[in-house]
């Protein structure tokens, strides 16, 4: 069995409207338009054919960095953002039913919306969605709001109460370039942003969540990050070193705020394999455990030959028990609803 935990799809006609927007505005914030013109974004048949081509049994639908813009493009068809998000989740629940459960949407939630807790409840209890998906950060009135923002605690309280995992996708807001110092190579700025900035964004969001005490306050929360959690496997030893240095530097009773240890919260953290090689996946398995790694491809944004093809081939080089853990067992343990 294989379950792809990082697949993108939208209810019709959201992606069609988005492509029209790109054609008229030439908006390149989320890459060139051809990244978004695959029919599979709106076609159940195309999604199922793509699964069959790689012998994948199920797909979990998440949403990409451009989701806020996609919703904004269609905003005039709805009274407000809360209503639009509810419509998206209800339409995707219909896709789930039509597919016989092969296409399993996760609930898109914008935690900066006042209606986010109610949207979580509706998606989980009424639409029977097994998890929610959101972005690392959101722009609200020109200000970047990260998931650890105190104003978003009602969202975390609700997912903790319902015990549903949170799949977090980068928002593509970290450019890693100073204003006025552009790089000169063709698409070099985008390569830096997508090749490194998005990974940094994954890890930054996670560290902020941990070090602000969200996971300590809400122990039933489980987080799933793409791209092996960004640079997470590479920084665990250094983070432990820093924790020990800071912990020894000032007694707990003299600290103005709590000091959190990243290693203590690794049981609540999961990562997917999107765009990673066998060597990188092996490192994640060594640092986090195979029971915290899931298969994810980013289809159809990442073409199957680069995503699904490469990653499944990489996973196949691992020990057989590790292969099965990543292909399906980890996510089935994380989302018991998938076993039904």
Coordinates of C-alpha atoms in Angstrom, one line a residue:
X1 CA 0.0 0.0 0.0
X2 CA 1.1 3.6 -0.7
X3 CA -0.5 6.8 0.6
X4 CA 0.6 10.1 -0.9
X5 CA 0.3 12.7 1.9
X6 CA 1.1 15.8 -0.1
X7 CA -1.2 16.2 -3.1
X8 CA -2.9 19.4 -4.4
X9 CA -6.4 19.7 -5.8
X10 CA -9.1 22.4 -5.8
X11 CA -12.8 22.4 -6.3
X12 CA -13.9 23.8 -9.7
X13 CA -13.6 26.5 -10.8
X14 CA -11.1 28.0 -8.3
X15 CA -8.0 27.0 -10.3
X16 CA -9.5 28.1 -13.6
X17 CA -10.2 31.5 -12.2
X18 CA -6.6 31.6 -10.7
X19 CA -5.1 30.9 -14.2
X20 CA -7.2 33.7 -15.7
X21 CA -5.8 36.0 -13.0
X22 CA -2.3 34.9 -13.8
X23 CA -2.9 35.4 -17.6
X24 CA -4.1 39.0 -17.0
X25 CA -1.7 40.1 -14.3
X26 CA 1.4 38.1 -15.0
X27 CA 1.7 37.6 -11.2
X28 CA 4.8 35.6 -10.5
X29 CA 4.8 35.5 -6.7
X30 CA 4.2 31.7 -6.8
X31 CA 6.1 30.8 -9.8
X32 CA 5.3 30.9 -13.5
X33 CA 1.7 30.1 -14.6
X34 CA 2.6 26.7 -16.2
X35 CA 3.2 25.3 -12.6
X36 CA -0.6 25.6 -12.1
X37 CA -2.1 24.7 -15.4
X38 CA -2.2 20.9 -15.0
X39 CA -5.8 19.7 -15.4
X40 CA -5.4 17.5 -12.3
X41 CA -5.8 20.5 -10.1
X42 CA -9.6 20.3 -10.8
X43 CA -10.0 16.8 -12.3
X44 CA -10.8 13.8 -10.2
X45 CA -10.3 11.5 -13.2
X46 CA -6.8 12.9 -13.8
X47 CA -5.9 12.5 -10.1
X48 CA -7.0 8.9 -10.1
X49 CA -5.1 8.1 -13.3
X50 CA -2.0 9.7 -11.9
X51 CA -2.4 7.5 -8.7
X52 CA -2.8 4.4 -10.8
X53 CA 0.3 5.2 -12.9
X54 CA 2.5 4.9 -9.7
X55 CA 0.4 2.2 -7.9
X56 CA -0.6 4.7 -5.2
X57 CA -3.7 3.7 -3.3
X58 CA -4.8 7.0 -1.7
X59 CA -4.0 10.7 -1.9
X60 CA -4.3 13.3 0.9
X61 CA -5.3 16.7 -0.4
X62 CA -3.4 19.7 1.0
X63 CA -3.2 23.3 -0.2
X64 CA -0.3 25.3 -1.5
X65 CA 1.3 28.6 -0.7
X66 CA -0.9 30.4 -3.2
X67 CA -4.2 29.4 -1.5
X68 CA -4.8 32.8 0.0
X69 CA -4.4 34.4 -3.4
X70 CA -6.6 31.8 -5.0
X71 CA -9.4 32.6 -2.5
X72 CA -8.9 36.3 -3.0
X73 CA -9.4 35.9 -6.8
X74 CA -12.7 34.2 -6.2
X75 CA -13.7 36.4 -3.2
X76 CA -16.5 38.3 -5.0
X77 CA -18.5 35.1 -5.3
X78 CA -18.8 34.8 -1.5
X79 CA -19.9 37.0 1.4
X80 CA -16.7 36.6 3.3
X81 CA -13.6 34.4 3.7
X82 CA -15.1 32.1 6.3
X83 CA -18.0 31.3 3.9
X84 CA -15.5 30.7 1.1
X85 CA -13.4 28.3 3.1
X86 CA -16.5 26.4 4.2
X87 CA -17.5 26.1 0.6
X88 CA -14.1 24.7 -0.4
X89 CA -14.1 22.1 2.3
X90 CA -17.7 21.0 1.5
X91 CA -16.9 20.8 -2.2
X92 CA -13.8 18.7 -1.5
X93 CA -15.9 16.4 0.7
X94 CA -18.0 15.7 -2.4
X95 CA -14.8 14.8 -4.3
X96 CA -13.9 12.4 -1.5
X97 CA -17.3 10.7 -1.8
X98 CA -17.1 10.5 -5.6
X99 CA -13.7 8.9 -5.4
X100 CA -14.8 6.3 -2.9
X101 CA -12.3 7.6 -0.4
X102 CA -9.3 7.4 -2.7
X103 CA -9.0 11.2 -2.8
X104 CA -9.0 12.2 0.9
X105 CA -9.1 16.0 1.4
X106 CA -7.8 17.6 4.5
X107 CA -9.7 20.6 5.8
X108 CA -8.2 23.9 4.6
X109 CA -8.2 26.3 7.6
X110 CA -6.9 29.9 7.8
X111 CA -6.3 30.3 11.5
X112 CA -6.3 34.1 11.2
X113 CA -10.0 34.0 10.5
X114 CA -12.4 34.5 13.4
X115 CA -14.4 31.5 12.3
X116 CA -11.4 29.1 12.2
X117 CA -12.4 27.1 15.3
X118 CA -15.9 26.6 14.0
X119 CA -14.5 25.7 10.6
X120 CA -12.3 23.0 12.1
X121 CA -15.3 21.6 14.0
X122 CA -17.5 21.5 10.9
X123 CA -14.8 19.9 8.8
X124 CA -14.0 17.2 11.3
X125 CA -17.4 16.4 12.8
X126 CA -19.7 17.1 9.9
X127 CA -17.5 16.4 6.8
X128 CA -15.4 13.7 8.5
X129 CA -12.1 15.1 7.4
X130 CA -9.2 13.4 9.3
X131 CA -6.9 16.4 9.6
X132 CA -6.5 20.1 8.8
X133 CA -4.0 21.8 6.6
X134 CA -2.8 25.4 6.8
X135 CA 0.2 27.6 5.9
X136 CA 3.3 28.5 7.9
X137 CA 2.3 32.2 8.0
X138 CA -0.2 34.6 6.7
X139 CA -0.1 38.3 5.6
X140 CA -2.8 40.2 7.5
X141 CA -3.1 43.9 6.8
X142 CA 0.5 44.0 5.7
X143 CA 1.8 42.2 8.8
X144 CA 3.1 38.6 8.8
X145 CA 1.3 36.5 11.3
X146 CA 3.0 33.3 12.3
X147 CA 1.2 30.2 13.7
X148 CA 2.5 30.9 17.2
X149 CA 0.8 34.3 17.3
X150 CA -1.2 34.5 20.6
X151 CA -4.3 35.5 18.6
X152 CA -4.3 32.1 17.0
X153 CA -4.6 30.1 20.3
X154 CA -8.3 29.4 19.7
X155 CA -7.3 27.5 16.5
X156 CA -4.7 25.4 18.4
X157 CA -7.2 24.8 21.3
X158 CA -9.8 23.4 18.9
X159 CA -7.4 21.0 17.0
X160 CA -6.0 19.9 20.4
X161 CA -9.6 19.3 21.6
X162 CA -10.6 17.3 18.5
X163 CA -7.1 15.6 18.3
X164 CA -6.7 16.2 14.6
X165 CA -3.2 16.6 13.1
X166 CA -2.2 19.8 11.4
X167 CA -0.4 19.6 8.0
X168 CA 1.6 22.8 7.5
X169 CA 2.7 24.0 4.0
X170 CA 5.2 26.8 3.5
X171 CA 3.6 30.2 2.6
X172 CA 6.5 31.1 0.3
X173 CA 7.0 34.5 2.0
X174 CA 10.7 34.1 2.9
X175 CA 12.8 35.4 0.0
X176 CA 16.3 35.4 1.8
X177 CA 17.2 38.5 -0.1
X178 CA 17.8 42.0 1.1
X179 CA 15.9 44.8 -0.6
X180 CA 18.0 46.4 -3.3
X181 CA 20.5 43.5 -3.6
X182 CA 19.0 41.4 -6.4
X183 CA 20.8 38.3 -7.6
X184 CA 21.7 38.4 -11.3
X185 CA 21.3 34.9 -12.7
X186 CA 18.3 33.7 -14.6
X187 CA 15.5 32.9 -12.1
X188 CA 18.2 33.0 -9.3
X189 CA 16.0 34.9 -6.9
X190 CA 13.2 32.3 -7.3
X191 CA 15.7 29.5 -7.0
X192 CA 17.0 30.8 -3.7
X193 CA 13.5 31.5 -2.4
X194 CA 12.1 28.1 -3.5
X195 CA 15.2 26.1 -3.0
X196 CA 16.1 27.4 0.4
X197 CA 13.7 30.0 1.6
X198 CA 10.7 27.7 1.6
X199 CA 12.7 25.1 3.6
X200 CA 13.7 27.8 6.1
X201 CA 10.1 28.8 6.3
X202 CA 9.1 25.3 7.3
X203 CA 11.6 25.1 10.0
X204 CA 11.1 28.6 11.2
X205 CA 7.4 28.0 11.7
X206 CA 8.1 24.8 13.6
X207 CA 10.6 26.4 15.9
X208 CA 8.3 29.3 16.6
X209 CA 5.5 26.9 17.5
X210 CA 7.8 24.9 19.8
X211 CA 9.6 27.8 21.5
X212 CA 6.4 29.8 22.1
X213 CA 5.0 26.9 24.1
X214 CA 2.1 25.9 21.7
X215 CA 3.0 22.2 21.8
X216 CA 3.5 22.3 25.5
X217 CA 0.1 23.9 26.0
X218 CA -1.6 21.6 23.6
X219 CA -0.1 18.1 24.0
X220 CA -2.6 16.4 21.6
X221 CA -1.5 18.5 18.7
X222 CA 0.4 16.6 15.9
X223 CA 2.2 18.6 13.2
X224 CA 3.2 17.4 9.7
X225 CA 5.6 19.5 7.7
X226 CA 6.7 19.1 4.1
X227 CA 10.2 18.7 2.7
X228 CA 11.4 16.8 5.8
X229 CA 10.5 19.8 7.9
X230 CA 12.9 22.0 5.9
X231 CA 16.3 21.9 7.6
X232 CA 15.0 20.2 10.7
X233 CA 17.1 17.0 10.6
X234 CA 20.2 19.0 10.1
X235 CA 19.7 21.3 13.2
X236 CA 18.6 18.9 15.9
X237 CA 22.1 18.4 17.5
X238 CA 22.8 22.1 17.4
X239 CA 19.4 22.9 19.0
X240 CA 20.1 20.5 21.8
X241 CA 23.5 22.1 22.3
X242 CA 21.9 25.5 22.6
X243 CA 19.3 24.3 24.9
X244 CA 21.9 22.8 27.3
X245 CA 23.9 26.0 27.2
X246 CA 20.9 28.2 27.9
X247 CA 19.5 25.8 30.6
X248 CA 22.8 25.9 32.4
X249 CA 23.2 29.6 32.1
X250 CA 20.2 30.6 34.3
X251 CA 18.2 28.6 36.8
X252 CA 14.6 27.9 35.9
X253 CA 13.3 29.9 38.8
X254 CA 15.1 33.0 37.5
X255 CA 13.9 32.9 33.9
X256 CA 11.3 35.5 32.9
X257 CA 9.7 33.0 30.5
X258 CA 9.9 29.2 30.0
X259 CA 12.8 27.6 28.1
X260 CA 11.6 24.9 25.7
X261 CA 13.6 22.0 24.5
X262 CA 13.0 21.0 20.9
X263 CA 13.8 17.3 21.5
X264 CA 11.0 17.1 24.0
X265 CA 8.4 17.8 21.3
X266 CA 9.7 15.5 18.5
X267 CA 7.0 12.9 19.3
X268 CA 4.5 15.6 18.1
X269 CA 6.3 16.3 14.8
X270 CA 6.1 14.5 11.5
X271 CA 7.7 15.3 8.1
X272 CA 7.1 14.2 4.5
X273 CA 9.5 13.2 1.8
X274 CA 8.7 15.8 -0.9
X275 CA 11.7 16.5 -3.2
X276 CA 14.2 14.6 -1.1
X277 CA 16.7 11.9 -2.0
X278 CA 17.4 8.5 -0.4
X279 CA 20.3 10.0 1.6
X280 CA 18.2 12.9 2.9
X281 CA 15.3 10.6 3.8
X282 CA 17.7 8.3 5.5
X283 CA 18.9 11.1 7.7
X284 CA 15.4 12.1 8.6
X285 CA 14.7 8.4 9.6
X286 CA 17.9 8.4 11.7
X287 CA 17.1 11.7 13.4
X288 CA 13.3 11.4 13.8
X289 CA 12.4 7.7 13.3
X290 CA 10.7 6.1 10.4
X291 CA 7.4 6.3 12.4
X292 CA 7.6 10.1 11.9
X293 CA 8.2 10.2 8.2
X294 CA 5.4 10.0 5.5
X295 CA 5.5 9.9 1.7
X296 CA 4.5 13.1 0.0
X297 CA 5.0 14.1 -3.6
X298 CA 3.5 17.7 -4.2
X299 CA 1.7 16.4 -7.3
X300 CA 0.7 18.0 -9.6
X301 CA 2.8 21.1 -8.9
X302 CA 5.9 18.9 -8.9
X303 CA 5.7 16.7 -12.1
X304 CA 5.4 13.1 -11.3
X305 CA 8.8 12.2 -12.8
X306 CA 10.5 14.6 -10.3
X307 CA 8.2 14.0 -7.4
X308 CA 6.5 10.7 -7.2
X309 CA 8.9 8.8 -9.4
X310 CA 12.1 10.0 -7.7
X311 CA 10.8 9.7 -4.1
X312 CA 9.2 6.3 -4.5
X313 CA 12.5 5.1 -6.1
X314 CA 14.4 6.6 -3.2
X315 CA 12.2 5.0 -0.6
X316 CA 12.6 1.6 -2.4
X317 CA 16.3 1.6 -1.6
X318 CA 15.6 1.6 2.2
X319 CA 15.1 -1.4 4.4
X320 CA 11.7 -3.1 3.8
X321 CA 10.3 -2.3 7.2
X322 CA 11.3 1.4 6.8
X323 CA 9.7 1.4 3.3
X324 CA 6.4 0.3 4.5
X325 CA 6.5 2.6 7.5
X326 CA 7.0 5.6 5.2
X327 CA 4.6 4.4 2.4
X328 CA 1.6 4.0 4.6
X329 CA 2.0 2.8 8.2
X330 CA 3.1 6.2 9.7
X331 CA 0.1 8.1 8.3
X332 CA -2.4 5.3 9.1
X333 CA -1.2 5.4 12.7
X334 CA -1.4 9.2 12.6
X335 CA -4.9 9.2 11.0
X336 CA -6.8 6.2 12.3
X337 CA -9.8 7.2 10.1
X338 CA -7.8 6.0 7.1
X339 CA -8.1 2.4 8.4
X340 CA -11.8 2.4 8.2

